[in-house]
Structure formats: structure tokens, C-alpha cells
Amino acid sequence: MKYSSALKIFVANRIPRHLYYLASFAFAACLVLMGVGPFLPIWVPLQWGYYCPPRILLIIAITVLLFFRYFVARSHNQCVKRRTIAFRWLLLGLLASPIIAGVISKSLAIKQISDYGDYLRLGSYLSKNGLEGLLQLDAWRPPGMAFILAIPLKLGLTYNQAVWSVNSLSLVLAVAGLSHISSGLQVERTRGITAVLIAIPLVALFLTIAASEIPAFAIQMLTIALFPMDKLTLKAVSAWKWLAAGCFTALAALFRPVLLVQLLALTVSAIFVCGMHCSTWTMRLKRIGIAISLIFIGFGVTMAPVTLRNYHKYHAFLLISYNGGEVFYASNKSAEFDQQGKYLPSHYRELRNEIPDPLKRNAIGFKRGLMAILKHPFVFVNSFPFRAGMMLGGLLTWPADYIGHANLSKIEPALLTNALQSVCLFSGWVILLLVGKSRIIIMNAIKRRFVEHWVLWCFIMVLISSMCFECLPRYSITLVPYILATIVFSVRAYSLEHPEV
């Protein structure tokens, strides 16, 4: 069938017209904003000149995949083989284009501020002082980003080159993990949507800022890729995968400590899954015990070096870092609805002045934060939609916590890339709706008892845990892996049960 005929059938029979226009408008808006952004008035904070080359190539690639998603399904077998080869080259180019463009663009000149600058400072300290620096490193922030940045800095790269290299590696690992997850989509008509799913993390990940969420994203994707994609649950999972899942969870927590709840999600899933299809309670308890033990062994072995280093420096138990209590307290103390979920300076300065010892401040911060929640529980619970709006702003809206700045023109361009991510990610979800039958796909996922799958547990736990602390748009990046995996499982289940669609 000719491409023109296939396109007519596709548009006429499969795409709701309003969704088609919405997706087209979103992509066009991206290209227009990126093209004219550098020439807009100073009061419009759209300095896309830093990011134009990699993201224009990326949006063009996603647009191509949008319109060619349907063609492979209607082709002759010989043509399918030839186009599958071309499809793989397209994915390779999709992966390489932002990396290559990043080298030649101005994105290597971004100034790192706030915690991004702290990670670079700590990484530089490690690269210059070696083992002695490792033992004396301050544990205010999670050490994962400092550890990984120290390697390229030790090799002589500049700050921005080091950040770019770390983020590019994270990009490759994330796409590799998602490609493995999507490999179960063997039905020809679902391969195009696989490409779209692979394209979405590129938009979320390729930032030239030293954000710890970016490597954490890659580790999360690799963790999900450990488990079999030919089943919708974790049945028949080999022992080494439970062990590796514990190791990867510890690694992810070194970048984002809130991902410690992934350990609990794996444990809950192991109880549900390993206890199924056992003839006796003895066998059931044995399988559950082995799986949980392997998870915690992998976690403990990976986390032990960091915890022992902390004990050597502070002579007290500290799992990862000591800023969690302060952030928890500052984000929950206020009884004002619109002050919930914000890391307020007046609150954390009060705690710092009163308790100078960092480890005691960490413990007391958690205690006082919990007491504040119990003091005004209704404010805390009712603030969750507000907190979710702030945190999910990086996915669906403008970053909510940057809107209140008095002078938006002074905000670093690196922070404002959330706006472009928002449009691209929203376009990605629209593309998924273009598959049609989206409501049936969701109901199919529920009917297949997705509650058994640990990805759903992770999404719920990470979302709730994140909203109990400071709610920033970039923190929502750690939710995207679970969303992508659930979409892949749902689409595959639907395509296998309804081959006629």
C-alpha cells in the first residue's frame, strides 16, 4: 500500500480529529518557540538559543515517528523487514542527534547554580583529593552525583563538559533500558509507539545541568528492565534479578534518597508474587523469604561503603545524607496552605541556628516535621493537590515554583528548559492517545491485575514520598520511568488480546 493511501486510512479511521490537531499544534508550537525564542523581548524568558540544535532535531525525529507509526503495520512482509532495518537506524540517529548537536551547540556554556553548582564543587573536591577527599566529603547532599562527576573532572574535562558527559551516558543507559522493556512489543503495528516511548526520555534527560535526577532516571529504567517483559507480573523471576534490583535501588537512592521507597515496593511485590502458585504455606514462605533476603542483600552490599564512610566521618549512623530532616521540617511546618511543600528559608534557618550539629538537626527535623503535620493534618492532606501541581509542573505545565520570581529574565536558561520538556512530554502522551482505544487499554491494565507488578507500587510510593518533601518540577522526572513502563505493558497486553485492532 502506498504511503499516501495509508495516511488517508490512518487519519480517517484511527485518529480522532481533535487529537490530531492538538498533537500537530503542540509540535508546531515547540518548533516556533525554539526558532524565534532568542529574538523575543527580554521580559519573555525563552532563551532557547542554548538548546536549539539538539531539541529541533529531536522534535523533528518524533514528528517523523508520529506520521510513520502506522505504515509498517500495513506493509508486505519483505517491505517490513527492510523498513525494520531503517527503523533501527532511525532510532540510532534519534539517540545520537542530541548528543552530537550538544557538542556543537552553546549548551556547554551553561552556568551551574544552586545545588547543581554544589554537586560540581563536591565532584571537583573528590577529583583533586582522591581517597582523603572521599573520607572528608561533607554529607549534606547525596553523594551519587559528586562521585560520578569526579571521574570526568579527573580526566581533565571542564565543569560543563563533565556534566554533558554524565548526562549523555545517562541518556544512553535510559534508552537501552527502555528499548529492552519495549522489546516485548513484537506486533508490527506497535513498533512505532515503541519509538515514541523511546523518544520521550531523550527530551526529559538531555539537559546540561548537574541534576541528580538524570542519572537516577537511567538507573530506574535499568531496574525495570531486569524483569521479564513477556509476563505482566514478576512470576518466575530468577534469584539474581532480585539481587540486582536491590543493588540498583541503592544506586538510585545515592542520587535521590526518596527512591529508598522503591525497596519497600519491591518487598511488597515479592510478597504478592512469590507467594502465588505454591502448594503449601512452607513453600510460599520460603520463596518469599529468599526473594526479600536477596533484595536486602543487594541493597546492603551496595549501600554499605557510603554508610561506613559516613560513620568514619561523623562517628554516628547516617545512611546517605543529613539534609532530609531539614527539608522535611521546612516543607511541612507552615500551617498556610500555599506554603506547604516549599523549602522555606525562614524555617530551615531557624532550625540551623538552634541545632548546629548536622546529624542531630537531621533527626530533630524529621521529628518536628512529623509533629507539625499532626498539628495541622487537614492542611497537610488538603495541600497534596497543590504539591502535586508544583511537582508535576515539569511534565504538564510551566514550573510552578518559578512563576513567583520577581524578575524572570534573570532565571538561568537551564531551569527554563522545563517549559520545553512540558510541551514535548505532553505531545508524547497525546501520541499515545492516537493509538485509539485508550480507555480500553487502561481498563485492560486494571483487569490484568497490575497491582501485582512492582512498577505500580513504585509510582504510588515515590509520588507520595516526594510530595512530603520539597516539591520541585524536576523531581517529577523520577516518576516518568514507571509511567513509561506501565504504558508499554498496557499497550502490549491490549495488542495481544485484540489483534484485529
Short mmCIF file of C-alpha atoms in Angstrom, two decimals:
data_model
loop_
_atom_site.label_atom_id
_atom_site.label_comp_id
_atom_site.label_asym_id
_atom_site.label_seq_id
_atom_site.Cartn_x
_atom_site.Cartn_y
_atom_site.Cartn_z
CA MET A 1 0.00 0.00 0.00
CA LYS A 2 1.29 3.43 -0.90
CA TYR A 3 2.18 5.81 1.88
CA SER A 4 -0.42 8.35 0.72
CA SER A 5 -3.24 5.78 0.89
CA ALA A 6 -2.07 4.50 4.25
CA LEU A 7 -2.00 8.02 5.62
CA LYS A 8 -5.57 8.68 4.46
CA ILE A 9 -6.82 5.48 6.08
CA PHE A 10 -4.89 6.26 9.25
CA VAL A 11 -6.28 9.76 9.57
CA ALA A 12 -9.82 8.74 8.61
CA ASN A 13 -10.19 5.61 10.74
CA ARG A 14 -7.78 5.75 13.64
CA ILE A 15 -7.08 9.32 14.74
CA PRO A 16 -9.76 11.39 16.43
CA ARG A 17 -9.57 14.64 14.51
CA HIS A 18 -9.28 16.92 17.54
CA LEU A 19 -6.38 14.88 18.93
CA TYR A 20 -4.64 15.01 15.58
CA TYR A 21 -4.89 18.80 15.52
CA LEU A 22 -3.81 19.04 19.16
CA ALA A 23 -0.67 16.98 18.58
CA SER A 24 0.20 18.89 15.43
CA PHE A 25 -0.26 22.20 17.22
CA ALA A 26 1.97 21.07 20.12
CA PHE A 27 4.82 20.10 17.81
CA ALA A 28 4.44 23.26 15.76
CA ALA A 29 4.48 25.36 18.94
CA CYS A 30 7.71 23.66 20.00
CA LEU A 31 9.42 24.44 16.73
CA VAL A 32 8.18 28.04 16.65
CA LEU A 33 9.23 28.78 20.24
CA MET A 34 12.64 27.25 19.68
CA GLY A 35 13.14 29.14 16.45
CA VAL A 36 12.04 32.62 17.50
CA GLY A 37 12.85 32.44 21.22
CA PRO A 38 16.25 34.17 21.03
CA PHE A 39 14.64 37.16 19.26
CA LEU A 40 11.78 37.69 21.71
CA PRO A 41 11.73 40.70 24.10
CA ILE A 42 13.85 40.50 27.23
CA TRP A 43 10.83 40.04 29.51
CA VAL A 44 9.94 36.74 27.85
CA PRO A 45 12.18 34.09 29.48
CA LEU A 46 12.54 31.86 26.44
CA GLN A 47 16.27 31.82 25.82
CA TRP A 48 16.19 28.82 23.51
CA GLY A 49 19.46 29.71 21.82
CA TYR A 50 21.29 27.45 24.24
CA TYR A 51 19.16 24.44 23.41
CA CYS A 52 18.00 24.96 19.86
CA PRO A 53 20.11 22.43 17.87
CA PRO A 54 19.55 19.24 19.90
CA ARG A 55 15.88 19.84 20.50
CA ILE A 56 14.97 20.81 16.96
CA LEU A 57 16.48 17.54 15.73
CA LEU A 58 14.65 15.67 18.46
CA ILE A 59 11.24 17.19 17.75
CA ILE A 60 11.65 16.55 14.02
CA ALA A 61 12.51 12.90 14.74
CA ILE A 62 9.47 12.45 16.98
CA THR A 63 7.26 14.09 14.37
CA VAL A 64 8.52 11.68 11.71
CA LEU A 65 7.78 8.74 14.00
CA LEU A 66 4.28 10.09 14.62
CA PHE A 67 3.33 10.02 10.94
CA PHE A 68 5.13 6.80 10.05
CA ARG A 69 3.94 4.76 13.03
CA TYR A 70 1.13 3.16 11.08
CA PHE A 71 2.90 2.34 7.83
CA VAL A 72 4.90 -0.68 8.99
CA ALA A 73 1.70 -2.46 10.03
CA ARG A 74 0.21 -2.33 6.51
CA SER A 75 3.26 -3.32 4.50
CA HIS A 76 4.20 -6.55 2.79
CA ASN A 77 6.48 -8.91 4.74
CA GLN A 78 9.50 -8.15 2.58
CA CYS A 79 8.93 -4.45 2.97
CA VAL A 80 8.50 -4.88 6.71
CA LYS A 81 11.97 -6.41 7.00
CA ARG A 82 13.55 -3.62 5.00
CA ARG A 83 11.72 -0.92 6.92
CA THR A 84 12.55 -2.55 10.25
CA ILE A 85 16.24 -2.11 9.41
CA ALA A 86 15.58 1.51 8.52
CA PHE A 87 13.58 1.86 11.72
CA ARG A 88 16.58 0.73 13.78
CA TRP A 89 18.82 3.23 12.03
CA LEU A 90 16.23 5.90 12.75
CA LEU A 91 16.34 5.03 16.45
CA LEU A 92 20.13 5.15 16.38
CA GLY A 93 20.01 8.58 14.80
CA LEU A 94 17.38 9.66 17.30
CA LEU A 95 19.75 8.71 20.10
CA ALA A 96 22.85 10.22 18.52
CA SER A 97 21.40 13.50 17.25
CA PRO A 98 21.04 15.38 20.55
CA ILE A 99 24.46 14.18 21.70
CA ILE A 100 26.19 15.27 18.50
CA ALA A 101 24.27 18.52 18.41
CA GLY A 102 25.14 19.16 22.03
CA VAL A 103 28.82 19.12 21.16
CA ILE A 104 28.49 21.83 18.55
CA SER A 105 25.87 23.94 20.35
CA LYS A 106 26.30 26.57 23.04
CA SER A 107 24.79 24.26 25.64
CA LEU A 108 28.25 23.53 27.07
CA ALA A 109 28.42 27.11 28.34
CA ILE A 110 25.61 26.87 30.89
CA LYS A 111 26.37 28.27 34.33
CA GLN A 112 25.60 25.77 37.08
CA ILE A 113 23.80 27.33 40.06
CA SER A 114 22.23 26.24 43.34
CA ASP A 115 22.55 22.51 44.07
CA TYR A 116 23.89 21.94 40.55
CA GLY A 117 26.90 24.03 41.48
CA ASP A 118 27.26 22.18 44.79
CA TYR A 119 27.48 18.84 43.01
CA LEU A 120 30.21 20.18 40.75
CA ARG A 121 32.08 21.65 43.71
CA LEU A 122 31.96 18.32 45.55
CA GLY A 123 32.96 16.42 42.42
CA SER A 124 35.91 18.75 41.90
CA TYR A 125 36.95 18.27 45.53
CA LEU A 126 36.89 14.49 45.08
CA SER A 127 38.85 14.61 41.82
CA LYS A 128 41.62 16.68 43.42
CA ASN A 129 41.92 14.95 46.80
CA GLY A 130 41.30 11.30 45.98
CA LEU A 131 40.77 8.92 48.91
CA GLU A 132 41.41 11.60 51.51
CA GLY A 133 38.76 13.79 49.90
CA LEU A 134 36.33 10.87 49.85
CA LEU A 135 36.72 10.33 53.59
CA GLN A 136 36.32 14.04 54.37
CA LEU A 137 33.47 14.77 51.93
CA ASP A 138 30.54 16.55 53.53
CA ALA A 139 27.30 14.51 53.59
CA TRP A 140 24.90 17.43 53.28
CA ARG A 141 23.87 16.31 49.80
CA PRO A 142 23.50 12.76 48.42
CA PRO A 143 26.96 11.71 47.16
CA GLY A 144 25.98 9.95 43.93
CA MET A 145 26.23 12.97 41.64
CA ALA A 146 29.54 14.08 43.17
CA PHE A 147 31.01 10.59 42.74
CA ILE A 148 30.08 10.32 39.09
CA LEU A 149 31.13 13.89 38.22
CA ALA A 150 34.55 13.35 39.81
CA ILE A 151 35.51 10.87 37.07
CA PRO A 152 35.33 13.19 34.02
CA LEU A 153 36.73 16.06 36.08
CA LYS A 154 39.70 13.86 37.00
CA LEU A 155 40.23 13.23 33.28
CA GLY A 156 40.64 16.97 32.70
CA LEU A 157 37.20 17.94 31.40
CA THR A 158 35.69 21.30 32.24
CA TYR A 159 32.67 21.59 34.52
CA ASN A 160 30.13 21.79 31.72
CA GLN A 161 31.84 19.09 29.68
CA ALA A 162 31.72 16.81 32.72
CA VAL A 163 28.00 17.45 33.17
CA TRP A 164 27.37 16.87 29.48
CA SER A 165 29.29 13.57 29.51
CA VAL A 166 27.45 12.28 32.60
CA ASN A 167 24.05 13.22 31.20
CA SER A 168 24.87 11.69 27.81
CA LEU A 169 25.85 8.42 29.48
CA SER A 170 22.62 8.52 31.47
CA LEU A 171 20.75 9.11 28.22
CA VAL A 172 22.29 6.04 26.58
CA LEU A 173 21.57 3.82 29.59
CA ALA A 174 17.98 5.04 29.88
CA VAL A 175 17.26 4.40 26.22
CA ALA A 176 18.91 0.96 26.45
CA GLY A 177 16.69 0.07 29.40
CA LEU A 178 13.53 1.33 27.74
CA SER A 179 14.43 -0.45 24.49
CA HIS A 180 14.65 -3.71 26.41
CA ILE A 181 11.32 -3.06 28.10
CA SER A 182 9.72 -2.30 24.74
CA SER A 183 11.22 -5.38 23.05
CA GLY A 184 8.10 -7.32 24.01
CA LEU A 185 6.13 -5.23 21.53
CA GLN A 186 6.73 -7.64 18.66
CA VAL A 187 3.47 -6.89 16.88
CA GLU A 188 4.41 -4.78 13.88
CA ARG A 189 1.72 -2.19 14.42
CA THR A 190 3.04 -1.40 17.91
CA ARG A 191 6.66 -0.79 16.95
CA GLY A 192 6.04 2.80 16.07
CA ILE A 193 4.69 3.55 19.51
CA THR A 194 7.83 1.92 20.89
CA ALA A 195 9.86 4.55 19.07
CA VAL A 196 7.75 7.29 20.60
CA LEU A 197 8.24 5.83 24.07
CA ILE A 198 11.98 5.73 23.48
CA ALA A 199 11.96 9.33 22.28
CA ILE A 200 10.27 10.77 25.38
CA PRO A 201 13.18 10.17 27.80
CA LEU A 202 15.50 12.00 25.41
CA VAL A 203 13.54 15.17 25.99
CA ALA A 204 13.44 14.68 29.74
CA LEU A 205 17.09 13.72 30.11
CA PHE A 206 19.23 15.76 27.76
CA LEU A 207 19.83 18.80 29.94
CA THR A 208 23.23 20.35 30.53
CA ILE A 209 22.60 20.83 34.23
CA ALA A 210 24.09 18.75 37.05
CA ALA A 211 20.73 17.43 38.24
CA SER A 212 20.91 14.19 40.22
CA GLU A 213 17.52 13.12 38.85
CA ILE A 214 19.05 12.44 35.43
CA PRO A 215 21.36 9.53 36.43
CA ALA A 216 18.63 8.31 38.80
CA PHE A 217 16.26 8.14 35.81
CA ALA A 218 18.70 5.89 33.94
CA ILE A 219 19.15 3.56 36.92
CA GLN A 220 15.38 3.31 37.34
CA MET A 221 14.97 2.29 33.70
CA LEU A 222 17.64 -0.40 34.11
CA THR A 223 15.91 -1.69 37.24
CA ILE A 224 12.60 -2.07 35.43
CA ALA A 225 14.40 -3.77 32.52
CA LEU A 226 15.63 -6.52 34.85
CA PHE A 227 12.27 -8.23 34.95
CA PRO A 228 10.64 -10.32 32.19
CA MET A 229 8.57 -8.33 29.77
CA ASP A 230 6.76 -11.38 28.39
CA LYS A 231 4.68 -11.53 31.58
CA LEU A 232 2.65 -8.82 33.24
CA THR A 233 3.80 -9.84 36.72
CA LEU A 234 7.03 -10.91 38.36
CA LYS A 235 6.33 -14.64 38.22
CA ALA A 236 9.33 -16.91 37.62
CA VAL A 237 11.90 -14.19 38.31
CA SER A 238 15.38 -15.64 38.76
CA ALA A 239 17.24 -15.06 42.02
CA TRP A 240 19.97 -12.84 40.57
CA LYS A 241 17.39 -10.34 39.35
CA TRP A 242 16.05 -9.81 42.85
CA LEU A 243 19.65 -9.27 43.97
CA ALA A 244 20.37 -6.83 41.14
CA ALA A 245 17.14 -4.95 41.87
CA GLY A 246 18.36 -4.32 45.41
CA CYS A 247 21.71 -3.08 44.09
CA PHE A 248 20.12 -0.73 41.56
CA THR A 249 17.72 0.62 44.20
CA ALA A 250 20.69 1.53 46.41
CA LEU A 251 22.45 3.22 43.48
CA ALA A 252 19.35 5.25 42.60
CA ALA A 253 18.96 6.30 46.25
CA LEU A 254 22.51 7.69 46.22
CA PHE A 255 21.23 10.24 43.69
CA ARG A 256 17.66 10.68 45.00
CA PRO A 257 17.20 9.35 48.57
CA VAL A 258 13.42 9.41 48.20
CA LEU A 259 13.84 6.39 45.91
CA LEU A 260 14.53 4.33 49.03
CA VAL A 261 10.79 3.62 48.98
CA GLN A 262 11.46 1.53 45.86
CA LEU A 263 12.95 -1.02 48.28
CA LEU A 264 9.62 -1.22 50.08
CA ALA A 265 7.78 -1.52 46.76
CA LEU A 266 9.97 -4.44 45.70
CA THR A 267 9.37 -6.12 49.05
CA VAL A 268 5.60 -5.75 48.79
CA SER A 269 5.66 -7.09 45.23
CA ALA A 270 7.83 -10.06 46.26
CA ILE A 271 5.27 -10.96 48.94
CA PHE A 272 2.43 -10.87 46.40
CA VAL A 273 4.24 -12.59 43.56
CA CYS A 274 6.44 -15.21 45.20
CA GLY A 275 3.57 -16.41 47.34
CA MET A 276 1.45 -17.29 44.31
CA HIS A 277 1.05 -20.77 42.85
CA CYS A 278 2.62 -22.51 45.87
CA SER A 279 1.02 -25.73 47.07
CA THR A 280 1.96 -25.28 50.73
CA TRP A 281 2.50 -22.40 53.13
CA THR A 282 6.00 -23.66 53.83
CA MET A 283 7.00 -23.35 50.18
CA ARG A 284 5.29 -19.97 49.93
CA LEU A 285 7.14 -18.53 52.93
CA LYS A 286 10.42 -19.99 51.67
CA ARG A 287 10.11 -18.32 48.25
CA ILE A 288 9.08 -15.00 49.80
CA GLY A 289 11.94 -15.14 52.29
CA ILE A 290 14.55 -15.87 49.62
CA ALA A 291 13.36 -13.04 47.36
CA ILE A 292 13.23 -10.45 50.15
CA SER A 293 16.61 -11.57 51.51
CA LEU A 294 18.23 -11.18 48.09
CA ILE A 295 16.73 -7.70 47.67
CA PHE A 296 18.11 -6.52 51.00
CA ILE A 297 21.48 -8.22 50.49
CA GLY A 298 21.96 -6.42 47.18
CA PHE A 299 20.85 -3.15 48.74
CA GLY A 300 23.08 -3.56 51.78
CA VAL A 301 26.22 -4.51 49.87
CA THR A 302 25.85 -1.50 47.56
CA MET A 303 24.96 1.00 50.28
CA ALA A 304 27.49 -0.21 52.88
CA PRO A 305 30.55 1.72 51.57
CA VAL A 306 28.70 5.06 51.75
CA THR A 307 27.25 4.38 55.20
CA LEU A 308 30.63 3.21 56.56
CA ARG A 309 32.28 6.34 55.16
CA ASN A 310 29.67 8.47 56.92
CA TYR A 311 30.32 6.62 60.18
CA HIS A 312 34.06 7.21 59.79
CA LYS A 313 33.49 10.95 59.41
CA TYR A 314 30.65 11.62 61.87
CA HIS A 315 31.03 8.67 64.31
CA ALA A 316 27.31 8.03 64.08
CA PHE A 317 24.95 6.12 61.80
CA LEU A 318 23.98 8.07 58.67
CA LEU A 319 22.64 6.09 55.73
CA ILE A 320 23.15 8.59 52.87
CA SER A 321 22.93 12.32 53.72
CA TYR A 322 21.71 14.58 56.50
CA ASN A 323 19.64 17.21 54.69
CA GLY A 324 16.42 15.17 54.62
CA GLY A 325 15.22 16.16 58.10
CA GLU A 326 15.76 19.85 57.47
CA VAL A 327 13.90 19.75 54.14
CA PHE A 328 11.06 17.71 55.67
CA TYR A 329 10.66 20.20 58.51
CA ALA A 330 10.87 23.32 56.33
CA SER A 331 8.36 21.88 53.83
CA ASN A 332 5.71 20.94 56.39
CA LYS A 333 5.96 23.40 59.30
CA SER A 334 3.73 26.11 57.90
CA ALA A 335 0.00 25.94 58.59
CA GLU A 336 -0.63 28.05 55.48
CA PHE A 337 -1.98 26.03 52.58
CA ASP A 338 0.09 27.75 49.89
CA GLN A 339 3.33 27.40 51.89
CA GLN A 340 3.18 23.61 52.06
CA GLY A 341 5.76 21.67 50.07
CA LYS A 342 8.19 24.61 49.85
CA TYR A 343 11.71 24.71 51.26
CA LEU A 344 11.21 27.99 53.12
CA PRO A 345 14.41 29.80 54.25
CA SER A 346 12.81 31.17 57.43
CA HIS A 347 12.09 27.64 58.62
CA TYR A 348 15.39 25.94 57.86
CA ARG A 349 17.45 28.89 59.15
CA GLU A 350 15.58 28.68 62.42
CA LEU A 351 16.49 25.00 62.70
CA ARG A 352 20.13 25.59 61.74
CA ASN A 353 20.60 28.36 64.29
CA GLU A 354 19.05 26.30 67.07
CA ILE A 355 20.81 22.99 66.32
CA PRO A 356 24.28 23.40 64.75
CA ASP A 357 25.12 19.68 64.83
CA PRO A 358 24.07 18.33 61.39
CA LEU A 359 23.13 14.79 62.42
CA LYS A 360 21.08 15.92 65.42
CA ARG A 361 19.44 18.54 63.22
CA ASN A 362 18.53 15.82 60.71
CA ALA A 363 16.85 13.64 63.34
CA ILE A 364 15.08 16.52 65.09
CA GLY A 365 13.96 17.91 61.72
CA PHE A 366 12.08 14.70 60.91
CA LYS A 367 10.58 14.64 64.42
CA ARG A 368 9.42 18.25 64.34
CA GLY A 369 8.16 17.93 60.78
CA LEU A 370 6.00 14.98 61.82
CA MET A 371 4.73 16.91 64.85
CA ALA A 372 3.82 19.84 62.57
CA ILE A 373 1.86 17.51 60.30
CA LEU A 374 -0.02 16.06 63.29
CA LYS A 375 -0.72 19.61 64.49
CA HIS A 376 -2.48 20.58 61.25
CA PRO A 377 -3.31 17.27 59.50
CA PHE A 378 -6.12 18.67 57.35
CA VAL A 379 -3.88 21.37 55.92
CA PHE A 380 -1.27 18.72 55.12
CA VAL A 381 -3.73 16.38 53.39
CA ASN A 382 -5.54 19.16 51.52
CA SER A 383 -2.23 20.52 50.26
CA PHE A 384 -1.46 17.38 48.26
CA PRO A 385 -3.18 18.59 45.06
CA PHE A 386 -1.22 21.84 45.42
CA ARG A 387 2.02 19.89 45.98
CA ALA A 388 1.28 17.62 43.03
CA GLY A 389 0.71 20.67 40.85
CA MET A 390 4.10 22.09 41.81
CA MET A 391 5.99 18.84 41.33
CA LEU A 392 4.26 17.71 38.15
CA GLY A 393 4.74 21.16 36.67
CA GLY A 394 7.82 19.86 34.88
CA LEU A 395 5.65 17.40 32.98
CA LEU A 396 2.44 19.20 32.13
CA THR A 397 2.71 22.92 32.93
CA TRP A 398 5.18 25.69 33.42
CA PRO A 399 7.35 25.20 36.52
CA ALA A 400 5.04 26.42 39.25
CA ASP A 401 7.78 27.35 41.70
CA TYR A 402 9.46 29.73 39.24
CA ILE A 403 6.36 31.75 38.37
CA GLY A 404 6.61 33.84 41.53
CA HIS A 405 10.07 35.22 40.75
CA ALA A 406 10.10 39.00 40.52
CA ASN A 407 12.42 39.13 37.53
CA LEU A 408 12.04 36.11 35.30
CA SER A 409 14.65 37.36 32.84
CA LYS A 410 17.38 36.61 35.40
CA ILE A 411 16.48 32.94 35.81
CA GLU A 412 19.07 30.61 34.34
CA PRO A 413 18.06 29.19 30.95
CA ALA A 414 18.85 25.70 32.22
CA LEU A 415 15.95 25.92 34.64
CA LEU A 416 13.55 27.11 31.97
CA THR A 417 14.01 24.03 29.82
CA ASN A 418 11.14 22.62 31.88
CA ALA A 419 8.83 24.59 29.60
CA LEU A 420 10.07 22.80 26.50
CA GLN A 421 10.00 19.46 28.30
CA SER A 422 6.39 20.16 29.19
CA VAL A 423 5.30 20.62 25.59
CA CYS A 424 7.27 17.62 24.34
CA LEU A 425 6.14 15.25 27.08
CA PHE A 426 2.54 16.39 26.70
CA SER A 427 2.84 15.74 22.98
CA GLY A 428 4.14 12.28 23.79
CA TRP A 429 1.06 11.49 25.83
CA VAL A 430 -1.14 12.79 23.01
CA ILE A 431 0.66 10.45 20.61
CA LEU A 432 -0.15 7.56 22.91
CA LEU A 433 -3.81 8.55 22.79
CA LEU A 434 -3.62 8.45 19.00
CA VAL A 435 -3.30 4.69 19.21
CA GLY A 436 -7.02 4.73 19.89
CA LYS A 437 -8.98 2.71 22.43
CA SER A 438 -7.01 4.39 25.21
CA ARG A 439 -9.79 3.91 27.73
CA ILE A 440 -9.95 0.20 26.92
CA ILE A 441 -6.17 -0.07 27.31
CA ILE A 442 -6.35 1.41 30.80
CA MET A 443 -9.23 -0.84 31.80
CA ASN A 444 -7.32 -3.81 30.40
CA ALA A 445 -4.36 -2.94 32.63
CA ILE A 446 -6.63 -2.89 35.68
CA LYS A 447 -8.32 -6.11 34.66
CA ARG A 448 -4.94 -7.84 34.32
CA ARG A 449 -4.21 -7.08 37.99
CA PHE A 450 -1.34 -4.68 37.55
CA VAL A 451 -1.33 -4.32 41.32
CA GLU A 452 0.94 -7.38 41.28
CA HIS A 453 3.57 -5.50 39.35
CA TRP A 454 6.11 -3.57 41.39
CA VAL A 455 6.14 -0.66 38.94
CA LEU A 456 2.71 0.45 40.10
CA TRP A 457 3.74 0.20 43.74
CA CYS A 458 6.84 2.27 42.97
CA PHE A 459 4.90 5.00 41.22
CA ILE A 460 2.46 5.42 44.11
CA MET A 461 5.13 5.33 46.82
CA VAL A 462 7.62 7.62 45.08
CA LEU A 463 4.88 10.15 44.27
CA ILE A 464 3.56 10.30 47.84
CA SER A 465 7.04 10.33 49.39
CA SER A 466 8.24 13.09 47.08
CA MET A 467 5.24 15.27 47.89
CA CYS A 468 6.03 15.02 51.62
CA PHE A 469 9.24 16.97 50.99
CA GLU A 470 10.05 19.93 48.75
CA CYS A 471 8.03 19.77 45.54
CA LEU A 472 10.08 20.92 42.55
CA PRO A 473 9.20 20.23 38.89
CA ARG A 474 12.44 18.39 38.14
CA TYR A 475 11.66 15.82 40.84
CA SER A 476 8.84 14.54 38.65
CA ILE A 477 11.48 13.12 36.28
CA THR A 478 11.82 10.15 38.65
CA LEU A 479 8.14 9.29 38.06
CA VAL A 480 8.45 9.05 34.28
CA PRO A 481 10.10 5.57 34.17
CA TYR A 482 7.13 3.99 35.94
CA ILE A 483 4.67 5.77 33.64
CA LEU A 484 6.51 4.63 30.52
CA ALA A 485 6.76 1.03 31.70
CA THR A 486 3.06 0.88 32.57
CA ILE A 487 2.15 2.25 29.15
CA VAL A 488 4.33 -0.37 27.44
CA PHE A 489 2.71 -3.18 29.43
CA SER A 490 -0.79 -1.87 28.73
CA VAL A 491 -0.25 -1.44 25.00
CA ARG A 492 1.31 -4.88 24.68
CA ALA A 493 -1.48 -6.57 26.64
CA TYR A 494 -4.12 -4.86 24.55
CA SER A 495 -2.41 -5.61 21.23
CA LEU A 496 -2.08 -9.30 22.08
CA GLU A 497 -5.67 -9.70 23.21
CA HIS A 498 -7.14 -7.63 20.37
CA PRO A 499 -5.06 -8.46 17.27
CA GLU A 500 -7.84 -7.31 14.98
CA VAL A 501 -7.49 -3.66 16.07
#
